[in-house]
Amino acid sequence: MNKKLTVFLTSLLLTVSLSGCASWNRFTKNIGSDVNNGLPRRIRVYNVDGKAIFDQKGKFDIDYKDHDVQYIDQKNRKHNIYIGSGTVIVDELK
């Protein structure tokens, strides 16, 4: 019983202490995205001149690796955006 209470209080203390920090907020957003099959987002890609060359809204799960943004749309299609000298902006929508 004592061990269970200690584990519970430690978990509660960690949750309360981490709930205000940015890394905790990112962690909970990532979990929410994984559980809900993505978050409502807008993806915009601009070329080096600042001209929009791609713009899409939807519910996406995003992954970024080595100048490559990958996302899977609601029709379970995987998309890759390779970033050269342009800019990619991913915004969460409410």
Tab-separated table of N, CA and C in Angstrom:
chain	number	residue	atom	x	y	z
A	1	MET	N	0.825	-1.194	0.000
A	1	MET	CA	0.000	0.000	0.000
A	1	MET	C	0.868	1.255	0.000
A	2	ASN	N	1.915	1.239	0.806
A	2	ASN	CA	2.818	2.367	0.903
A	2	ASN	C	3.509	2.647	-0.430
A	3	LYS	N	3.882	1.577	-1.127
A	3	LYS	CA	4.565	1.710	-2.411
A	3	LYS	C	3.626	2.323	-3.460
A	4	LYS	N	2.375	1.892	-3.469
A	4	LYS	CA	1.398	2.440	-4.410
A	4	LYS	C	1.165	3.923	-4.156
A	5	LEU	N	1.078	4.298	-2.907
A	5	LEU	CA	0.876	5.702	-2.555
A	5	LEU	C	2.076	6.543	-2.987
A	6	THR	N	3.280	6.028	-2.796
A	6	THR	CA	4.489	6.742	-3.199
A	6	THR	C	4.532	6.927	-4.712
A	7	VAL	N	4.198	5.882	-5.460
A	7	VAL	CA	4.182	5.974	-6.918
A	7	VAL	C	3.125	6.979	-7.369
A	8	PHE	N	1.964	6.940	-6.765
A	8	PHE	CA	0.896	7.870	-7.121
A	8	PHE	C	1.303	9.313	-6.839
A	9	LEU	N	1.845	9.575	-5.661
A	9	LEU	CA	2.237	10.940	-5.307
A	9	LEU	C	3.378	11.447	-6.188
A	10	THR	N	4.321	10.575	-6.517
A	10	THR	CA	5.414	10.958	-7.406
A	10	THR	C	4.886	11.284	-8.799
A	11	SER	N	3.985	10.467	-9.300
A	11	SER	CA	3.380	10.734	-10.615
A	11	SER	C	2.606	12.044	-10.604
A	12	LEU	N	1.865	12.273	-9.555
A	12	LEU	CA	1.099	13.509	-9.430
A	12	LEU	C	2.023	14.722	-9.370
A	13	LEU	N	3.088	14.623	-8.622
A	13	LEU	CA	4.046	15.715	-8.508
A	13	LEU	C	4.711	16.003	-9.854
A	14	LEU	N	5.101	14.974	-10.585
A	14	LEU	CA	5.703	15.163	-11.907
A	14	LEU	C	4.728	15.802	-12.883
A	15	THR	N	3.499	15.354	-12.861
A	15	THR	CA	2.481	15.906	-13.754
A	15	THR	C	2.247	17.383	-13.475
A	16	VAL	N	2.139	17.740	-12.222
A	16	VAL	CA	1.909	19.132	-11.847
A	16	VAL	C	3.123	19.991	-12.175
A	17	SER	N	4.308	19.492	-11.902
A	17	SER	CA	5.511	20.304	-12.134
A	17	SER	C	5.828	20.459	-13.615
A	18	LEU	N	5.498	19.479	-14.438
A	18	LEU	CA	5.808	19.548	-15.864
A	18	LEU	C	4.697	20.184	-16.696
A	19	SER	N	3.529	20.350	-16.127
A	19	SER	CA	2.378	20.787	-16.923
A	19	SER	C	2.524	22.192	-17.493
A	20	GLY	N	3.387	23.009	-16.973
A	20	GLY	CA	3.535	24.364	-17.486
A	20	GLY	C	4.687	24.540	-18.458
A	21	CYS	N	5.516	23.540	-18.651
A	21	CYS	CA	6.692	23.740	-19.497
A	21	CYS	C	6.411	23.362	-20.949
A	22	ALA	N	7.178	23.957	-21.846
A	22	ALA	CA	6.964	23.777	-23.289
A	22	ALA	C	7.191	22.343	-23.733
A	23	SER	N	8.187	21.676	-23.178
A	23	SER	CA	8.451	20.296	-23.595
A	23	SER	C	7.292	19.377	-23.212
A	24	TRP	N	6.671	19.636	-22.082
A	24	TRP	CA	5.504	18.847	-21.684
A	24	TRP	C	4.339	19.114	-22.632
A	25	ASN	N	4.148	20.368	-23.015
A	25	ASN	CA	3.075	20.706	-23.944
A	25	ASN	C	3.299	20.054	-25.308
A	26	ARG	N	4.551	20.048	-25.794
A	26	ARG	CA	4.857	19.371	-27.057
A	26	ARG	C	4.595	17.875	-26.938
A	27	PHE	N	4.976	17.296	-25.809
A	27	PHE	CA	4.761	15.861	-25.585
A	27	PHE	C	3.267	15.520	-25.629
A	28	THR	N	2.449	16.317	-24.958
A	28	THR	CA	1.013	16.024	-24.943
A	28	THR	C	0.390	16.248	-26.323
A	29	LYS	N	0.877	17.249	-27.081
A	29	LYS	CA	0.387	17.455	-28.451
A	29	LYS	C	0.734	16.261	-29.326
A	30	ASN	N	1.953	15.750	-29.190
A	30	ASN	CA	2.365	14.585	-29.979
A	30	ASN	C	1.516	13.366	-29.652
A	31	ILE	N	1.236	13.161	-28.385
A	31	ILE	CA	0.385	12.032	-27.982
A	31	ILE	C	-1.018	12.229	-28.552
A	32	GLY	N	-1.546	13.447	-28.460
A	32	GLY	CA	-2.875	13.733	-29.004
A	32	GLY	C	-2.933	13.507	-30.505
A	33	SER	N	-1.873	13.877	-31.217
A	33	SER	CA	-1.817	13.663	-32.660
A	33	SER	C	-1.779	12.176	-32.993
A	34	ASP	N	-0.994	11.423	-32.223
A	34	ASP	CA	-0.900	9.977	-32.460
A	34	ASP	C	-2.232	9.279	-32.203
A	35	VAL	N	-2.900	9.665	-31.137
A	35	VAL	CA	-4.152	9.008	-30.753
A	35	VAL	C	-5.295	9.384	-31.695
A	36	ASN	N	-5.324	10.636	-32.138
A	36	ASN	CA	-6.438	11.132	-32.949
A	36	ASN	C	-6.166	11.105	-34.442
A	37	ASN	N	-5.154	10.390	-34.867
A	37	ASN	CA	-4.826	10.272	-36.291
A	37	ASN	C	-4.505	11.632	-36.907
A	38	GLY	N	-3.731	12.446	-36.183
A	38	GLY	CA	-3.316	13.754	-36.677
A	38	GLY	C	-4.065	14.893	-36.016
A	39	LEU	N	-3.595	16.104	-36.322
A	39	LEU	CA	-4.223	17.323	-35.832
A	39	LEU	C	-4.629	18.172	-37.030
A	40	PRO	N	-5.649	19.018	-36.872
A	40	PRO	CA	-6.001	19.924	-37.965
A	40	PRO	C	-4.842	20.903	-38.203
A	41	ARG	N	-4.303	20.907	-39.424
A	41	ARG	CA	-3.130	21.723	-39.728
A	41	ARG	C	-3.227	22.331	-41.113
A	42	ARG	N	-2.380	23.315	-41.327
A	42	ARG	CA	-2.210	23.926	-42.645
A	42	ARG	C	-0.725	23.858	-42.979
A	43	ILE	N	-0.421	23.341	-44.165
A	43	ILE	CA	0.961	23.238	-44.633
A	43	ILE	C	1.123	24.193	-45.806
A	44	ARG	N	2.105	25.080	-45.686
A	44	ARG	CA	2.410	26.016	-46.773
A	44	ARG	C	3.884	25.901	-47.132
A	45	VAL	N	4.178	25.869	-48.425
A	45	VAL	CA	5.556	25.810	-48.916
A	45	VAL	C	5.778	27.030	-49.790
A	46	TYR	N	6.892	27.735	-49.524
A	46	TYR	CA	7.253	28.927	-50.282
A	46	TYR	C	8.602	28.698	-50.963
A	47	ASN	N	8.748	29.233	-52.191
A	47	ASN	CA	10.039	29.138	-52.860
A	47	ASN	C	10.958	30.241	-52.328
A	48	VAL	N	12.170	30.338	-52.867
A	48	VAL	CA	13.140	31.305	-52.349
A	48	VAL	C	12.711	32.746	-52.584
A	49	ASP	N	11.816	32.986	-53.534
A	49	ASP	CA	11.319	34.335	-53.791
A	49	ASP	C	10.136	34.704	-52.898
A	50	GLY	N	9.697	33.777	-52.047
A	50	GLY	CA	8.580	34.035	-51.150
A	50	GLY	C	7.226	33.753	-51.756
A	51	LYS	N	7.206	33.142	-52.944
A	51	LYS	CA	5.942	32.812	-53.601
A	51	LYS	C	5.435	31.465	-53.079
A	52	ALA	N	4.151	31.431	-52.697
A	52	ALA	CA	3.549	30.185	-52.219
A	52	ALA	C	3.432	29.204	-53.389
A	53	ILE	N	4.010	28.012	-53.217
A	53	ILE	CA	3.943	27.008	-54.272
A	53	ILE	C	3.124	25.790	-53.854
A	54	PHE	N	2.732	25.744	-52.575
A	54	PHE	CA	1.909	24.639	-52.075
A	54	PHE	C	1.170	25.129	-50.848
A	55	ASP	N	-0.115	24.793	-50.764
A	55	ASP	CA	-0.922	25.184	-49.614
A	55	ASP	C	-2.016	24.137	-49.435
A	56	GLN	N	-2.033	23.484	-48.277
A	56	GLN	CA	-3.043	22.454	-48.040
A	56	GLN	C	-3.470	22.476	-46.582
A	57	LYS	N	-4.779	22.307	-46.365
A	57	LYS	CA	-5.342	22.202	-45.020
A	57	LYS	C	-5.912	20.805	-44.855
A	58	GLY	N	-5.872	20.314	-43.633
A	58	GLY	CA	-6.447	19.007	-43.342
A	58	GLY	C	-5.990	18.520	-41.987
A	59	LYS	N	-6.266	17.276	-41.721
A	59	LYS	CA	-5.872	16.653	-40.464
A	59	LYS	C	-4.668	15.769	-40.776
A	60	PHE	N	-3.494	16.162	-40.272
A	60	PHE	CA	-2.250	15.494	-40.617
A	60	PHE	C	-1.465	15.096	-39.382
A	61	ASP	N	-0.688	14.059	-39.535
A	61	ASP	CA	0.340	13.683	-38.583
A	61	ASP	C	1.662	13.993	-39.273
A	62	ILE	N	2.503	14.847	-38.701
A	62	ILE	CA	3.709	15.379	-39.336
A	62	ILE	C	4.953	14.738	-38.741
A	63	ASP	N	5.955	14.520	-39.608
A	63	ASP	CA	7.271	14.069	-39.170
A	63	ASP	C	8.311	14.846	-39.957
A	64	TYR	N	9.366	15.306	-39.294
A	64	TYR	CA	10.417	16.086	-39.945
A	64	TYR	C	11.756	15.396	-39.735
A	65	LYS	N	12.446	15.121	-40.838
A	65	LYS	CA	13.770	14.498	-40.764
A	65	LYS	C	14.619	14.997	-41.927
A	66	ASP	N	15.809	15.457	-41.636
A	66	ASP	CA	16.821	15.767	-42.651
A	66	ASP	C	16.259	16.510	-43.863
A	67	HIS	N	15.711	17.662	-43.663
A	67	HIS	CA	15.181	18.499	-44.751
A	67	HIS	C	14.045	17.829	-45.511
A	68	ASP	N	13.249	17.065	-44.815
A	68	ASP	CA	12.135	16.354	-45.423
A	68	ASP	C	10.967	16.372	-44.441
A	69	VAL	N	9.848	16.949	-44.868
A	69	VAL	CA	8.626	16.922	-44.063
A	69	VAL	C	7.736	15.831	-44.634
A	70	GLN	N	7.344	14.892	-43.781
A	70	GLN	CA	6.476	13.800	-44.206
A	70	GLN	C	5.156	13.917	-43.456
A	71	TYR	N	4.079	13.650	-44.185
A	71	TYR	CA	2.791	13.608	-43.512
A	71	TYR	C	1.892	12.593	-44.197
A	72	ILE	N	0.943	12.077	-43.419
A	72	ILE	CA	-0.044	11.124	-43.923
A	72	ILE	C	-1.399	11.794	-43.805
A	73	ASP	N	-2.114	11.853	-44.928
A	73	ASP	CA	-3.415	12.518	-44.918
A	73	ASP	C	-4.502	11.555	-44.440
A	74	GLN	N	-5.750	12.034	-44.417
A	74	GLN	CA	-6.864	11.236	-43.905
A	74	GLN	C	-7.249	10.078	-44.819
A	75	LYS	N	-6.758	10.092	-46.049
A	75	LYS	CA	-7.000	8.973	-46.961
A	75	LYS	C	-5.851	7.975	-46.915
A	76	ASN	N	-4.995	8.111	-45.880
A	76	ASN	CA	-3.868	7.223	-45.618
A	76	ASN	C	-2.822	7.258	-46.735
A	77	ARG	N	-2.673	8.418	-47.375
A	77	ARG	CA	-1.637	8.600	-48.388
A	77	ARG	C	-0.475	9.355	-47.768
A	78	LYS	N	0.736	8.853	-48.004
A	78	LYS	CA	1.935	9.485	-47.472
A	78	LYS	C	2.452	10.516	-48.464
A	79	HIS	N	2.830	11.693	-47.940
A	79	HIS	CA	3.362	12.778	-48.753
A	79	HIS	C	4.719	13.185	-48.197
A	80	ASN	N	5.668	13.478	-49.082
A	80	ASN	CA	6.987	13.970	-48.689
A	80	ASN	C	7.195	15.332	-49.324
A	81	ILE	N	7.663	16.282	-48.547
A	81	ILE	CA	8.032	17.593	-49.054
A	81	ILE	C	9.518	17.753	-48.769
A	82	TYR	N	10.323	17.816	-49.820
A	82	TYR	CA	11.760	17.963	-49.671
A	82	TYR	C	12.101	19.447	-49.648
A	83	ILE	N	12.803	19.862	-48.608
A	83	ILE	CA	13.095	21.270	-48.395
A	83	ILE	C	14.498	21.561	-48.917
A	84	GLY	N	14.570	22.411	-49.931
A	84	GLY	CA	15.861	22.868	-50.439
A	84	GLY	C	16.147	24.221	-49.824
A	85	SER	N	16.022	25.265	-50.635
A	85	SER	CA	16.234	26.607	-50.109
A	85	SER	C	14.918	27.341	-49.869
A	86	GLY	N	13.813	26.644	-49.959
A	86	GLY	CA	12.513	27.247	-49.692
A	86	GLY	C	12.167	27.151	-48.218
A	87	THR	N	10.921	27.486	-47.906
A	87	THR	CA	10.445	27.487	-46.526
A	87	THR	C	9.153	26.699	-46.430
A	88	VAL	N	9.045	25.891	-45.378
A	88	VAL	CA	7.821	25.144	-45.103
A	88	VAL	C	7.279	25.632	-43.763
A	89	ILE	N	6.002	25.984	-43.748
A	89	ILE	CA	5.337	26.422	-42.519
A	89	ILE	C	4.166	25.471	-42.253
A	90	VAL	N	4.179	24.902	-41.048
A	90	VAL	CA	3.087	24.014	-40.631
A	90	VAL	C	2.442	24.657	-39.415
A	91	ASP	N	1.169	25.019	-39.550
A	91	ASP	CA	0.423	25.639	-38.459
A	91	ASP	C	-0.677	24.704	-37.999
A	92	GLU	N	-0.891	24.669	-36.691
A	92	GLU	CA	-2.019	23.935	-36.152
A	92	GLU	C	-3.245	24.826	-36.242
A	93	LEU	N	-4.337	24.274	-36.708
A	93	LEU	CA	-5.591	25.012	-36.800
A	93	LEU	C	-6.481	24.646	-35.628
A	94	LYS	N	-7.325	25.543	-35.245
A	94	LYS	CA	-8.260	25.282	-34.139
A	94	LYS	C	-9.513	24.703	-34.674
